[in-house]
């Protein structure tokens, strides 16, 4: 749990002097040093983990070593500055986005109070424009005429250890949520800047364990949790018992690594392992059982999520490549993807470019409704919300909405599906069809303007709880709003990181509100053949009218 | 301090121009040589920068989607904020470039007891930004009176609309005053709002002050220190026809004005003012959200990056897989397979 009690934090975020609360910083930003202390940084990656990645992708993860963030000696290679500057050069040549975003910012400040990290901490360097300036100042110094000649007057400064520390602090206080990019008149996307910053940090061996270890697990065992094939299978099968207990129906369709299935179904691995993701998983299975979908789940490609996205594009590609490789090996026709935010950023905007073309697959077609998913014609992967919304629209699901009457529901758009895909109304369409009590959060906090859970991009680690609770405040506050006005007690979402992080966030800020996946609510409402009289939902909470 | 640096720079430029205008040959330098040089730097620098941007590929299709995607027929796509076709992208870009649509979304956040966060409407930056850019454009177009002979057809109607508030003998063009007011607003918000003062650089104040000085000298020339407009036109038309000559006494204020414009032109390609070109090339705005419909090519995609293979995976876990009833491609052999790398057990908490 967080170091600071919620009651105390409620006062701190309003009263503590910060740029958010009206106090004015007295020193120029480049004179303020990043100071690491317990609770404000993620632990560095273990030596063995860096070694593992360095073996698979040589040169991208720096020298494996033990080092301490609070120390003034990060045991960096002697030529670390050269590595960084060459790294910037290489990325400027590879990414037009980086060049444009370095050159075009006019510092109008429209992004400043759009960042959840800024709103929650009031730290001026969490204004997206400032975060980018940490990078831009070095870029100007080494890559622009004005910076070379005018130096500090042009806002240029050389790469130093002080700057490196700032990078590590503030590129890990950004969840690449892209909210700032919505408001920027040039569409400057801090996510791109943070990604580049993190790639560069990894080059000199500065990375966090919470990201690199799951990434290593995912490479080796197929999923972030490091579940080996038999454990993954057992975990999933265990949930069949729970479904039977709640519904009286024994599902027969769950299967793994089956060649010749029509559809490969890939989920974020937390859905077979952690509460409340497991209830979302039960929802998926109930849908498939009811419609008789010919699907299989892979243990080799048992992770939808991709922590490579938070590391560098090479690792992202390597981890993602399993999806098509497995689809090809199993000979499926197309791929269906579960509820996960950053997984869908990768699938929607990167997968086919990195690991396509997927010409061995067919354009996805729902075997139940006949709908051809033209929007996935090339990538050949469909989002479960798209798939389910289509089923509902064609009346292919037997639904009893009243089975969610014991819940008052709102919906959290996850950053990646909202701003990196545009999946907004599909989940809402589903929700409105499976529950009677649904309320939207205020308009500046949803859809393309949604607020991050505060712990995305591999920041959902226990050692920075205070920071996470602050960064999640804008989201939590919007939930508070609908909880007070409408009695909302269930925050639904389509993201596995959310299901883990919003749980902690709500326990802190809104203890009466629980968290679920959209498919869980579908699962609750499905009328299954041969079911018993339903007294509880999938998490064994009594249904409305069944409380006594 | 950062304001002061920019202010000193602009004052120094004005003084330099005043001084040079007095020395022999100085007027030719300010009126003929520098304009050519500055225009060449502007054009060359602008093109160089745009070409340099264009040389870097766009490896991934990364539009920021600000509305509903195109997916199912019964779900309405937001064609302008989440475009899938070229036409829709053009629509999005037009709104962005002509109307500053993203800036129009601006809100102002505040935190109150509770805690309670509030997001209020905040359109001032959008309004004054728009006023600034459009009045600047109108002024540039009005100046075409000086560079075309006969005067370009669009100038007279433009002047008519711009000068409909006729006061006294000289027509007052409201664009001049709107420009100065807008620049003043943009400057003041940087100085007054603490977060903007914190993040503003000399490079943010300098162009604002420079443009203010250009506007002010222009107005002074028109309404206070009258210059010989016939000689000015001879010079400006001469510049365009590559036969420039300075005849008669034009007035020092004119050379200050011209010099500041030259500085702005020459400064342009090396500064943030290049957002004029960049706004058209920003990948988060000028790309269609069709990455699942059509494959986007990355020229440097590395085919050597391969996944940890299924074979290696099965080799490592075959025994367990067979034991738990998972299908395998290869039946187990007596000799156990070599594990790939030592892995620590996962941490206790879930990672999504």
PDB file of N, CA, C and O in Angstrom, chain A residues 94-97 101 178 189 192 195 309 313 316 344-354 375 378-379 416 419-422, chain B residues 57-65 82-90 92 281-301:
ATOM      1  N   UNK A  94      15.830   7.686 -38.042  1.00  0.00           N
ATOM      2  CA  UNK A  94      14.855   6.610 -38.213  1.00  0.00           C
ATOM      3  C   UNK A  94      13.409   7.056 -37.997  1.00  0.00           C
ATOM      4  O   UNK A  94      12.484   6.427 -38.506  1.00  0.00           O
ATOM      5  N   UNK A  95      13.223   8.113 -37.195  1.00  0.00           N
ATOM      6  CA  UNK A  95      11.858   8.511 -36.843  1.00  0.00           C
ATOM      7  C   UNK A  95      11.604   9.975 -37.205  1.00  0.00           C
ATOM      8  O   UNK A  95      12.145  10.866 -36.558  1.00  0.00           O
ATOM      9  N   UNK A  96      10.778  10.209 -38.204  1.00  0.00           N
ATOM     10  CA  UNK A  96      10.445  11.593 -38.530  1.00  0.00           C
ATOM     11  C   UNK A  96       9.732  12.260 -37.348  1.00  0.00           C
ATOM     12  O   UNK A  96       9.923  13.439 -37.079  1.00  0.00           O
ATOM     13  N   UNK A  97       8.930  11.463 -36.641  1.00  0.00           N
ATOM     14  CA  UNK A  97       8.195  12.018 -35.499  1.00  0.00           C
ATOM     15  C   UNK A  97       9.159  12.713 -34.543  1.00  0.00           C
ATOM     16  O   UNK A  97       8.888  13.817 -34.071  1.00  0.00           O
ATOM     17  N   UNK A 101       8.949  16.622 -33.645  1.00  0.00           N
ATOM     18  CA  UNK A 101       8.574  16.965 -32.273  1.00  0.00           C
ATOM     19  C   UNK A 101       9.691  17.724 -31.556  1.00  0.00           C
ATOM     20  O   UNK A 101       9.439  18.459 -30.609  1.00  0.00           O
ATOM     21  N   UNK A 178      -0.651   9.692 -24.229  1.00  0.00           N
ATOM     22  CA  UNK A 178      -0.957  10.513 -25.407  1.00  0.00           C
ATOM     23  C   UNK A 178      -2.036  11.571 -25.161  1.00  0.00           C
ATOM     24  O   UNK A 178      -2.544  12.159 -26.117  1.00  0.00           O
ATOM     25  N   UNK A 189       3.528  14.337 -29.574  1.00  0.00           N
ATOM     26  CA  UNK A 189       3.127  13.224 -28.738  1.00  0.00           C
ATOM     27  C   UNK A 189       4.259  12.905 -27.763  1.00  0.00           C
ATOM     28  O   UNK A 189       5.287  12.365 -28.162  1.00  0.00           O
ATOM     29  N   UNK A 192       5.977   9.521 -27.813  1.00  0.00           N
ATOM     30  CA  UNK A 192       7.108   9.284 -28.715  1.00  0.00           C
ATOM     31  C   UNK A 192       8.416   9.713 -28.060  1.00  0.00           C
ATOM     32  O   UNK A 192       9.437   9.032 -28.161  1.00  0.00           O
ATOM     33  N   UNK A 195       9.297   7.329 -25.308  1.00  0.00           N
ATOM     34  CA  UNK A 195       9.784   6.059 -25.885  1.00  0.00           C
ATOM     35  C   UNK A 195      11.237   6.184 -26.306  1.00  0.00           C
ATOM     36  O   UNK A 195      12.050   5.307 -26.032  1.00  0.00           O
ATOM     37  N   UNK A 309       7.178  -2.658 -25.602  1.00  0.00           N
ATOM     38  CA  UNK A 309       6.717  -1.315 -25.967  1.00  0.00           C
ATOM     39  C   UNK A 309       7.295  -0.267 -25.021  1.00  0.00           C
ATOM     40  O   UNK A 309       7.494   0.877 -25.405  1.00  0.00           O
ATOM     41  N   UNK A 313      11.865  -0.527 -29.608  1.00  0.00           N
ATOM     42  CA  UNK A 313      11.023  -1.098 -30.672  1.00  0.00           C
ATOM     43  C   UNK A 313      11.487  -2.486 -31.091  1.00  0.00           C
ATOM     44  O   UNK A 313      10.711  -3.283 -31.593  1.00  0.00           O
ATOM     45  N   UNK A 316       9.982  -4.922 -28.599  1.00  0.00           N
ATOM     46  CA  UNK A 316       8.541  -4.957 -28.874  1.00  0.00           C
ATOM     47  C   UNK A 316       8.271  -5.877 -30.057  1.00  0.00           C
ATOM     48  O   UNK A 316       7.383  -6.724 -30.026  1.00  0.00           O
ATOM     49  N   UNK A 344      -3.209  -3.580 -27.454  1.00  0.00           N
ATOM     50  CA  UNK A 344      -3.903  -3.149 -28.661  1.00  0.00           C
ATOM     51  C   UNK A 344      -3.218  -1.983 -29.352  1.00  0.00           C
ATOM     52  O   UNK A 344      -3.346  -1.803 -30.553  1.00  0.00           O
ATOM     53  N   UNK A 345      -2.477  -1.181 -28.592  1.00  0.00           N
ATOM     54  CA  UNK A 345      -1.643  -0.168 -29.257  1.00  0.00           C
ATOM     55  C   UNK A 345      -0.663  -0.887 -30.179  1.00  0.00           C
ATOM     56  O   UNK A 345      -0.467  -0.507 -31.330  1.00  0.00           O
ATOM     57  N   UNK A 346      -0.053  -1.945 -29.669  1.00  0.00           N
ATOM     58  CA  UNK A 346       0.939  -2.680 -30.457  1.00  0.00           C
ATOM     59  C   UNK A 346       0.272  -3.372 -31.642  1.00  0.00           C
ATOM     60  O   UNK A 346       0.745  -3.285 -32.773  1.00  0.00           O
ATOM     61  N   UNK A 347      -0.854  -4.031 -31.387  1.00  0.00           N
ATOM     62  CA  UNK A 347      -1.504  -4.770 -32.478  1.00  0.00           C
ATOM     63  C   UNK A 347      -2.015  -3.814 -33.546  1.00  0.00           C
ATOM     64  O   UNK A 347      -1.820  -4.022 -34.743  1.00  0.00           O
ATOM     65  N   UNK A 348      -2.656  -2.744 -33.090  1.00  0.00           N
ATOM     66  CA  UNK A 348      -3.295  -1.848 -34.047  1.00  0.00           C
ATOM     67  C   UNK A 348      -2.283  -1.026 -34.839  1.00  0.00           C
ATOM     68  O   UNK A 348      -2.400  -0.889 -36.049  1.00  0.00           O
ATOM     69  N   UNK A 349      -1.296  -0.452 -34.146  1.00  0.00           N
ATOM     70  CA  UNK A 349      -0.417   0.493 -34.848  1.00  0.00           C
ATOM     71  C   UNK A 349       0.952  -0.074 -35.223  1.00  0.00           C
ATOM     72  O   UNK A 349       1.668   0.545 -35.990  1.00  0.00           O
ATOM     73  N   UNK A 350       1.336  -1.219 -34.691  1.00  0.00           N
ATOM     74  CA  UNK A 350       2.698  -1.704 -34.955  1.00  0.00           C
ATOM     75  C   UNK A 350       2.779  -3.110 -35.561  1.00  0.00           C
ATOM     76  O   UNK A 350       3.654  -3.391 -36.368  1.00  0.00           O
ATOM     77  N   UNK A 351       1.902  -4.007 -35.150  1.00  0.00           N
ATOM     78  CA  UNK A 351       2.121  -5.433 -35.426  1.00  0.00           C
ATOM     79  C   UNK A 351       2.322  -5.761 -36.903  1.00  0.00           C
ATOM     80  O   UNK A 351       3.315  -6.394 -37.265  1.00  0.00           O
ATOM     81  N   UNK A 352       1.394  -5.335 -37.731  1.00  0.00           N
ATOM     82  CA  UNK A 352       1.481  -5.725 -39.133  1.00  0.00           C
ATOM     83  C   UNK A 352       2.707  -5.115 -39.799  1.00  0.00           C
ATOM     84  O   UNK A 352       3.344  -5.725 -40.658  1.00  0.00           O
ATOM     85  N   UNK A 353       3.058  -3.887 -39.384  1.00  0.00           N
ATOM     86  CA  UNK A 353       4.253  -3.241 -39.917  1.00  0.00           C
ATOM     87  C   UNK A 353       5.507  -4.012 -39.503  1.00  0.00           C
ATOM     88  O   UNK A 353       6.389  -4.275 -40.320  1.00  0.00           O
ATOM     89  N   UNK A 354       5.570  -4.394 -38.246  1.00  0.00           N
ATOM     90  CA  UNK A 354       6.769  -5.060 -37.729  1.00  0.00           C
ATOM     91  C   UNK A 354       6.866  -6.508 -38.175  1.00  0.00           C
ATOM     92  O   UNK A 354       7.921  -6.976 -38.565  1.00  0.00           O
ATOM     93  N   UNK A 375     -12.165  -3.661 -41.168  1.00  0.00           N
ATOM     94  CA  UNK A 375     -11.223  -2.773 -40.502  1.00  0.00           C
ATOM     95  C   UNK A 375      -9.974  -3.514 -40.032  1.00  0.00           C
ATOM     96  O   UNK A 375      -8.998  -2.894 -39.636  1.00  0.00           O
ATOM     97  N   UNK A 378      -6.049  -6.325 -43.033  1.00  0.00           N
ATOM     98  CA  UNK A 378      -4.629  -6.609 -43.244  1.00  0.00           C
ATOM     99  C   UNK A 378      -3.994  -7.268 -42.022  1.00  0.00           C
ATOM    100  O   UNK A 378      -3.243  -8.243 -42.142  1.00  0.00           O
ATOM    101  N   UNK A 379      -4.290  -6.721 -40.849  1.00  0.00           N
ATOM    102  CA  UNK A 379      -3.666  -7.248 -39.625  1.00  0.00           C
ATOM    103  C   UNK A 379      -4.288  -8.570 -39.200  1.00  0.00           C
ATOM    104  O   UNK A 379      -3.654  -9.411 -38.576  1.00  0.00           O
ATOM    105  N   UNK A 416      -4.607   3.638 -24.501  1.00  0.00           N
ATOM    106  CA  UNK A 416      -4.128   3.095 -25.771  1.00  0.00           C
ATOM    107  C   UNK A 416      -5.253   2.774 -26.741  1.00  0.00           C
ATOM    108  O   UNK A 416      -5.154   3.085 -27.924  1.00  0.00           O
ATOM    109  N   UNK A 419      -6.799   6.505 -27.648  1.00  0.00           N
ATOM    110  CA  UNK A 419      -6.032   7.469 -28.443  1.00  0.00           C
ATOM    111  C   UNK A 419      -5.069   6.831 -29.430  1.00  0.00           C
ATOM    112  O   UNK A 419      -4.434   7.525 -30.217  1.00  0.00           O
ATOM    113  N   UNK A 420      -4.961   5.498 -29.389  1.00  0.00           N
ATOM    114  CA  UNK A 420      -4.068   4.840 -30.336  1.00  0.00           C
ATOM    115  C   UNK A 420      -4.826   3.841 -31.180  1.00  0.00           C
ATOM    116  O   UNK A 420      -4.249   2.947 -31.798  1.00  0.00           O
ATOM    117  N   UNK A 421      -6.157   3.982 -31.241  1.00  0.00           N
ATOM    118  CA  UNK A 421      -6.961   2.997 -31.956  1.00  0.00           C
ATOM    119  C   UNK A 421      -8.336   3.572 -32.278  1.00  0.00           C
ATOM    120  O   UNK A 421      -8.823   3.446 -33.389  1.00  0.00           O
ATOM    121  N   UNK A 422      -8.967   4.220 -31.299  1.00  0.00           N
ATOM    122  CA  UNK A 422     -10.284   4.801 -31.517  1.00  0.00           C
ATOM    123  C   UNK A 422     -11.417   3.869 -31.135  1.00  0.00           C
ATOM    124  O   UNK A 422     -12.541   4.008 -31.604  1.00  0.00           O
TER     125      UNK A 422
ATOM    126  N   UNK B  57      12.231   8.524 -42.363  1.00  0.00           N
ATOM    127  CA  UNK B  57      10.966   7.853 -42.674  1.00  0.00           C
ATOM    128  C   UNK B  57       9.979   7.931 -41.510  1.00  0.00           C
ATOM    129  O   UNK B  57      10.338   8.322 -40.400  1.00  0.00           O
ATOM    130  N   UNK B  58       8.743   7.578 -41.803  1.00  0.00           N
ATOM    131  CA  UNK B  58       7.742   7.404 -40.746  1.00  0.00           C
ATOM    132  C   UNK B  58       7.564   5.898 -40.595  1.00  0.00           C
ATOM    133  O   UNK B  58       6.811   5.280 -41.340  1.00  0.00           O
ATOM    134  N   UNK B  59       8.289   5.308 -39.654  1.00  0.00           N
ATOM    135  CA  UNK B  59       8.320   3.840 -39.589  1.00  0.00           C
ATOM    136  C   UNK B  59       6.996   3.211 -39.174  1.00  0.00           C
ATOM    137  O   UNK B  59       6.685   2.099 -39.588  1.00  0.00           O
ATOM    138  N   UNK B  60       6.242   3.925 -38.362  1.00  0.00           N
ATOM    139  CA  UNK B  60       4.988   3.352 -37.872  1.00  0.00           C
ATOM    140  C   UNK B  60       3.841   4.334 -38.075  1.00  0.00           C
ATOM    141  O   UNK B  60       4.044   5.536 -38.137  1.00  0.00           O
ATOM    142  N   UNK B  61       2.679   3.757 -38.196  1.00  0.00           N
ATOM    143  CA  UNK B  61       1.481   4.583 -38.418  1.00  0.00           C
ATOM    144  C   UNK B  61       0.907   4.930 -37.055  1.00  0.00           C
ATOM    145  O   UNK B  61       0.286   4.100 -36.415  1.00  0.00           O
ATOM    146  N   UNK B  62       1.161   6.180 -36.639  1.00  0.00           N
ATOM    147  CA  UNK B  62       0.844   6.516 -35.244  1.00  0.00           C
ATOM    148  C   UNK B  62      -0.097   7.717 -35.077  1.00  0.00           C
ATOM    149  O   UNK B  62       0.174   8.599 -34.275  1.00  0.00           O
ATOM    150  N   UNK B  63      -1.203   7.770 -35.830  1.00  0.00           N
ATOM    151  CA  UNK B  63      -2.106   8.900 -35.604  1.00  0.00           C
ATOM    152  C   UNK B  63      -2.640   8.890 -34.170  1.00  0.00           C
ATOM    153  O   UNK B  63      -2.855   7.821 -33.598  1.00  0.00           O
ATOM    154  N   UNK B  64      -2.814  10.074 -33.599  1.00  0.00           N
ATOM    155  CA  UNK B  64      -3.526  10.166 -32.328  1.00  0.00           C
ATOM    156  C   UNK B  64      -5.002  10.160 -32.678  1.00  0.00           C
ATOM    157  O   UNK B  64      -5.488  11.066 -33.354  1.00  0.00           O
ATOM    158  N   UNK B  65      -5.701   9.120 -32.237  1.00  0.00           N
ATOM    159  CA  UNK B  65      -7.114   9.022 -32.587  1.00  0.00           C
ATOM    160  C   UNK B  65      -7.918   9.818 -31.559  1.00  0.00           C
ATOM    161  O   UNK B  65      -7.824   9.571 -30.367  1.00  0.00           O
ATOM    162  N   UNK B  82     -10.843  10.798 -36.438  1.00  0.00           N
ATOM    163  CA  UNK B  82     -10.277   9.458 -36.541  1.00  0.00           C
ATOM    164  C   UNK B  82     -10.399   8.997 -38.002  1.00  0.00           C
ATOM    165  O   UNK B  82     -11.123   8.069 -38.324  1.00  0.00           O
ATOM    166  N   UNK B  83      -9.693   9.691 -38.894  1.00  0.00           N
ATOM    167  CA  UNK B  83      -9.890   9.462 -40.324  1.00  0.00           C
ATOM    168  C   UNK B  83      -9.311   8.126 -40.793  1.00  0.00           C
ATOM    169  O   UNK B  83      -8.327   7.647 -40.235  1.00  0.00           O
ATOM    170  N   UNK B  84      -9.948   7.546 -41.809  1.00  0.00           N
ATOM    171  CA  UNK B  84      -9.385   6.323 -42.389  1.00  0.00           C
ATOM    172  C   UNK B  84      -9.000   6.506 -43.852  1.00  0.00           C
ATOM    173  O   UNK B  84      -8.281   5.690 -44.400  1.00  0.00           O
ATOM    174  N   UNK B  85      -9.489   7.561 -44.487  1.00  0.00           N
ATOM    175  CA  UNK B  85      -9.151   7.774 -45.893  1.00  0.00           C
ATOM    176  C   UNK B  85      -8.356   9.065 -46.049  1.00  0.00           C
ATOM    177  O   UNK B  85      -8.321   9.891 -45.146  1.00  0.00           O
ATOM    178  N   UNK B  86      -7.743   9.232 -47.217  1.00  0.00           N
ATOM    179  CA  UNK B  86      -6.952  10.433 -47.486  1.00  0.00           C
ATOM    180  C   UNK B  86      -7.817  11.691 -47.399  1.00  0.00           C
ATOM    181  O   UNK B  86      -7.412  12.703 -46.830  1.00  0.00           O
ATOM    182  N   UNK B  87      -9.030  11.603 -47.974  1.00  0.00           N
ATOM    183  CA  UNK B  87      -9.926  12.761 -47.943  1.00  0.00           C
ATOM    184  C   UNK B  87     -10.221  13.163 -46.504  1.00  0.00           C
ATOM    185  O   UNK B  87     -10.233  14.347 -46.160  1.00  0.00           O
ATOM    186  N   UNK B  88     -10.478  12.153 -45.673  1.00  0.00           N
ATOM    187  CA  UNK B  88     -10.782  12.459 -44.273  1.00  0.00           C
ATOM    188  C   UNK B  88      -9.570  13.077 -43.573  1.00  0.00           C
ATOM    189  O   UNK B  88      -9.716  13.972 -42.749  1.00  0.00           O
ATOM    190  N   UNK B  89      -8.381  12.583 -43.928  1.00  0.00           N
ATOM    191  CA  UNK B  89      -7.166  13.161 -43.339  1.00  0.00           C
ATOM    192  C   UNK B  89      -7.036  14.624 -43.759  1.00  0.00           C
ATOM    193  O   UNK B  89      -6.720  15.495 -42.933  1.00  0.00           O
ATOM    194  N   UNK B  90      -7.316  14.895 -45.036  1.00  0.00           N
ATOM    195  CA  UNK B  90      -7.245  16.284 -45.512  1.00  0.00           C
ATOM    196  C   UNK B  90      -8.223  17.143 -44.716  1.00  0.00           C
ATOM    197  O   UNK B  90      -7.888  18.254 -44.291  1.00  0.00           O
ATOM    198  N   UNK B  92      -9.234  16.633 -41.654  1.00  0.00           N
ATOM    199  CA  UNK B  92      -8.680  16.817 -40.315  1.00  0.00           C
ATOM    200  C   UNK B  92      -7.572  17.876 -40.335  1.00  0.00           C
ATOM    201  O   UNK B  92      -7.518  18.770 -39.486  1.00  0.00           O
ATOM    202  N   UNK B 281       3.436  18.115 -41.333  1.00  0.00           N
ATOM    203  CA  UNK B 281       4.157  16.836 -41.397  1.00  0.00           C
ATOM    204  C   UNK B 281       4.085  16.014 -40.118  1.00  0.00           C
ATOM    205  O   UNK B 281       4.780  15.024 -39.970  1.00  0.00           O
ATOM    206  N   UNK B 282       3.260  16.435 -39.182  1.00  0.00           N
ATOM    207  CA  UNK B 282       3.195  15.729 -37.909  1.00  0.00           C
ATOM    208  C   UNK B 282       2.469  14.388 -38.073  1.00  0.00           C
ATOM    209  O   UNK B 282       1.293  14.347 -38.423  1.00  0.00           O
ATOM    210  N   UNK B 283       3.175  13.271 -37.806  1.00  0.00           N
ATOM    211  CA  UNK B 283       2.593  11.947 -38.070  1.00  0.00           C
ATOM    212  C   UNK B 283       1.371  11.628 -37.217  1.00  0.00           C
ATOM    213  O   UNK B 283       0.573  10.773 -37.594  1.00  0.00           O
ATOM    214  N   UNK B 284       1.209  12.305 -36.089  1.00  0.00           N
ATOM    215  CA  UNK B 284       0.038  11.998 -35.272  1.00  0.00           C
ATOM    216  C   UNK B 284      -1.223  12.642 -35.831  1.00  0.00           C
ATOM    217  O   UNK B 284      -2.325  12.345 -35.388  1.00  0.00           O
ATOM    218  N   UNK B 285      -1.037  13.567 -36.791  1.00  0.00           N
ATOM    219  CA  UNK B 285      -2.199  14.255 -37.340  1.00  0.00           C
ATOM    220  C   UNK B 285      -2.426  13.963 -38.828  1.00  0.00           C
ATOM    221  O   UNK B 285      -3.549  13.966 -39.286  1.00  0.00           O
ATOM    222  N   UNK B 286      -1.336  13.737 -39.570  1.00  0.00           N
ATOM    223  CA  UNK B 286      -1.515  13.650 -41.024  1.00  0.00           C
ATOM    224  C   UNK B 286      -1.596  12.215 -41.540  1.00  0.00           C
ATOM    225  O   UNK B 286      -1.461  11.972 -42.726  1.00  0.00           O
ATOM    226  N   UNK B 287      -1.817  11.262 -40.637  1.00  0.00           N
ATOM    227  CA  UNK B 287      -1.923   9.878 -41.084  1.00  0.00           C
ATOM    228  C   UNK B 287      -3.331   9.341 -40.839  1.00  0.00           C
ATOM    229  O   UNK B 287      -3.976   9.710 -39.855  1.00  0.00           O
ATOM    230  N   UNK B 288      -3.738   8.452 -41.726  1.00  0.00           N
ATOM    231  CA  UNK B 288      -5.045   7.821 -41.551  1.00  0.00           C
ATOM    232  C   UNK B 288      -4.938   6.709 -40.526  1.00  0.00           C
ATOM    233  O   UNK B 288      -3.907   6.045 -40.423  1.00  0.00           O
ATOM    234  N   UNK B 289      -6.000   6.513 -39.778  1.00  0.00           N
ATOM    235  CA  UNK B 289      -6.024   5.438 -38.784  1.00  0.00           C
ATOM    236  C   UNK B 289      -6.486   4.145 -39.482  1.00  0.00           C
ATOM    237  O   UNK B 289      -7.543   3.614 -39.203  1.00  0.00           O
ATOM    238  N   UNK B 290      -5.661   3.674 -40.396  1.00  0.00           N
ATOM    239  CA  UNK B 290      -6.066   2.477 -41.150  1.00  0.00           C
ATOM    240  C   UNK B 290      -5.016   1.379 -41.053  1.00  0.00           C
ATOM    241  O   UNK B 290      -4.878   0.552 -41.946  1.00  0.00           O
ATOM    242  N   UNK B 291      -4.262   1.374 -39.964  1.00  0.00           N
ATOM    243  CA  UNK B 291      -3.133   0.443 -39.872  1.00  0.00           C
ATOM    244  C   UNK B 291      -3.548  -1.023 -39.793  1.00  0.00           C
ATOM    245  O   UNK B 291      -2.744  -1.896 -40.060  1.00  0.00           O
ATOM    246  N   UNK B 292      -4.801  -1.288 -39.434  1.00  0.00           N
ATOM    247  CA  UNK B 292      -5.218  -2.695 -39.481  1.00  0.00           C
ATOM    248  C   UNK B 292      -5.856  -3.042 -40.836  1.00  0.00           C
ATOM    249  O   UNK B 292      -6.069  -4.202 -41.146  1.00  0.00           O
ATOM    250  N   UNK B 293      -6.167  -1.999 -41.626  1.00  0.00           N
ATOM    251  CA  UNK B 293      -6.783  -2.261 -42.938  1.00  0.00           C
ATOM    252  C   UNK B 293      -5.740  -2.472 -44.023  1.00  0.00           C
ATOM    253  O   UNK B 293      -5.876  -3.304 -44.901  1.00  0.00           O
ATOM    254  N   UNK B 294      -4.703  -1.620 -43.949  1.00  0.00           N
ATOM    255  CA  UNK B 294      -3.657  -1.647 -44.970  1.00  0.00           C
ATOM    256  C   UNK B 294      -2.318  -1.745 -44.260  1.00  0.00           C
ATOM    257  O   UNK B 294      -2.091  -1.042 -43.286  1.00  0.00           O
ATOM    258  N   UNK B 295      -1.410  -2.563 -44.757  1.00  0.00           N
ATOM    259  CA  UNK B 295      -0.118  -2.691 -44.090  1.00  0.00           C
ATOM    260  C   UNK B 295       0.738  -1.465 -44.352  1.00  0.00           C
ATOM    261  O   UNK B 295       0.909  -1.045 -45.490  1.00  0.00           O
ATOM    262  N   UNK B 296       1.262  -0.901 -43.281  1.00  0.00           N
ATOM    263  CA  UNK B 296       2.173   0.241 -43.390  1.00  0.00           C
ATOM    264  C   UNK B 296       3.605  -0.299 -43.407  1.00  0.00           C
ATOM    265  O   UNK B 296       3.970  -1.113 -42.577  1.00  0.00           O
ATOM    266  N   UNK B 297       4.412   0.152 -44.369  1.00  0.00           N
ATOM    267  CA  UNK B 297       5.780  -0.373 -44.505  1.00  0.00           C
ATOM    268  C   UNK B 297       6.770   0.464 -43.711  1.00  0.00           C
ATOM    269  O   UNK B 297       6.733   1.687 -43.757  1.00  0.00           O
ATOM    270  N   UNK B 298       7.671  -0.201 -43.030  1.00  0.00           N
ATOM    271  CA  UNK B 298       8.771   0.476 -42.361  1.00  0.00           C
ATOM    272  C   UNK B 298      10.062   0.145 -43.115  1.00  0.00           C
ATOM    273  O   UNK B 298      10.500  -0.998 -43.131  1.00  0.00           O
ATOM    274  N   UNK B 299      10.703   1.149 -43.739  1.00  0.00           N
ATOM    275  CA  UNK B 299      11.872   0.860 -44.581  1.00  0.00           C
ATOM    276  C   UNK B 299      13.037   0.230 -43.817  1.00  0.00           C
ATOM    277  O   UNK B 299      13.854  -0.449 -44.425  1.00  0.00           O
ATOM    278  N   UNK B 300      13.122   0.458 -42.526  1.00  0.00           N
ATOM    279  CA  UNK B 300      14.255  -0.135 -41.799  1.00  0.00           C
ATOM    280  C   UNK B 300      13.854  -1.309 -40.913  1.00  0.00           C
ATOM    281  O   UNK B 300      14.610  -1.728 -40.037  1.00  0.00           O
ATOM    282  N   UNK B 301      12.665  -1.842 -41.154  1.00  0.00           N
ATOM    283  CA  UNK B 301      12.221  -3.006 -40.389  1.00  0.00           C
ATOM    284  C   UNK B 301      13.278  -4.108 -40.465  1.00  0.00           C
ATOM    285  O   UNK B 301      13.718  -4.471 -41.541  1.00  0.00           O
TER     286      UNK B 301
END
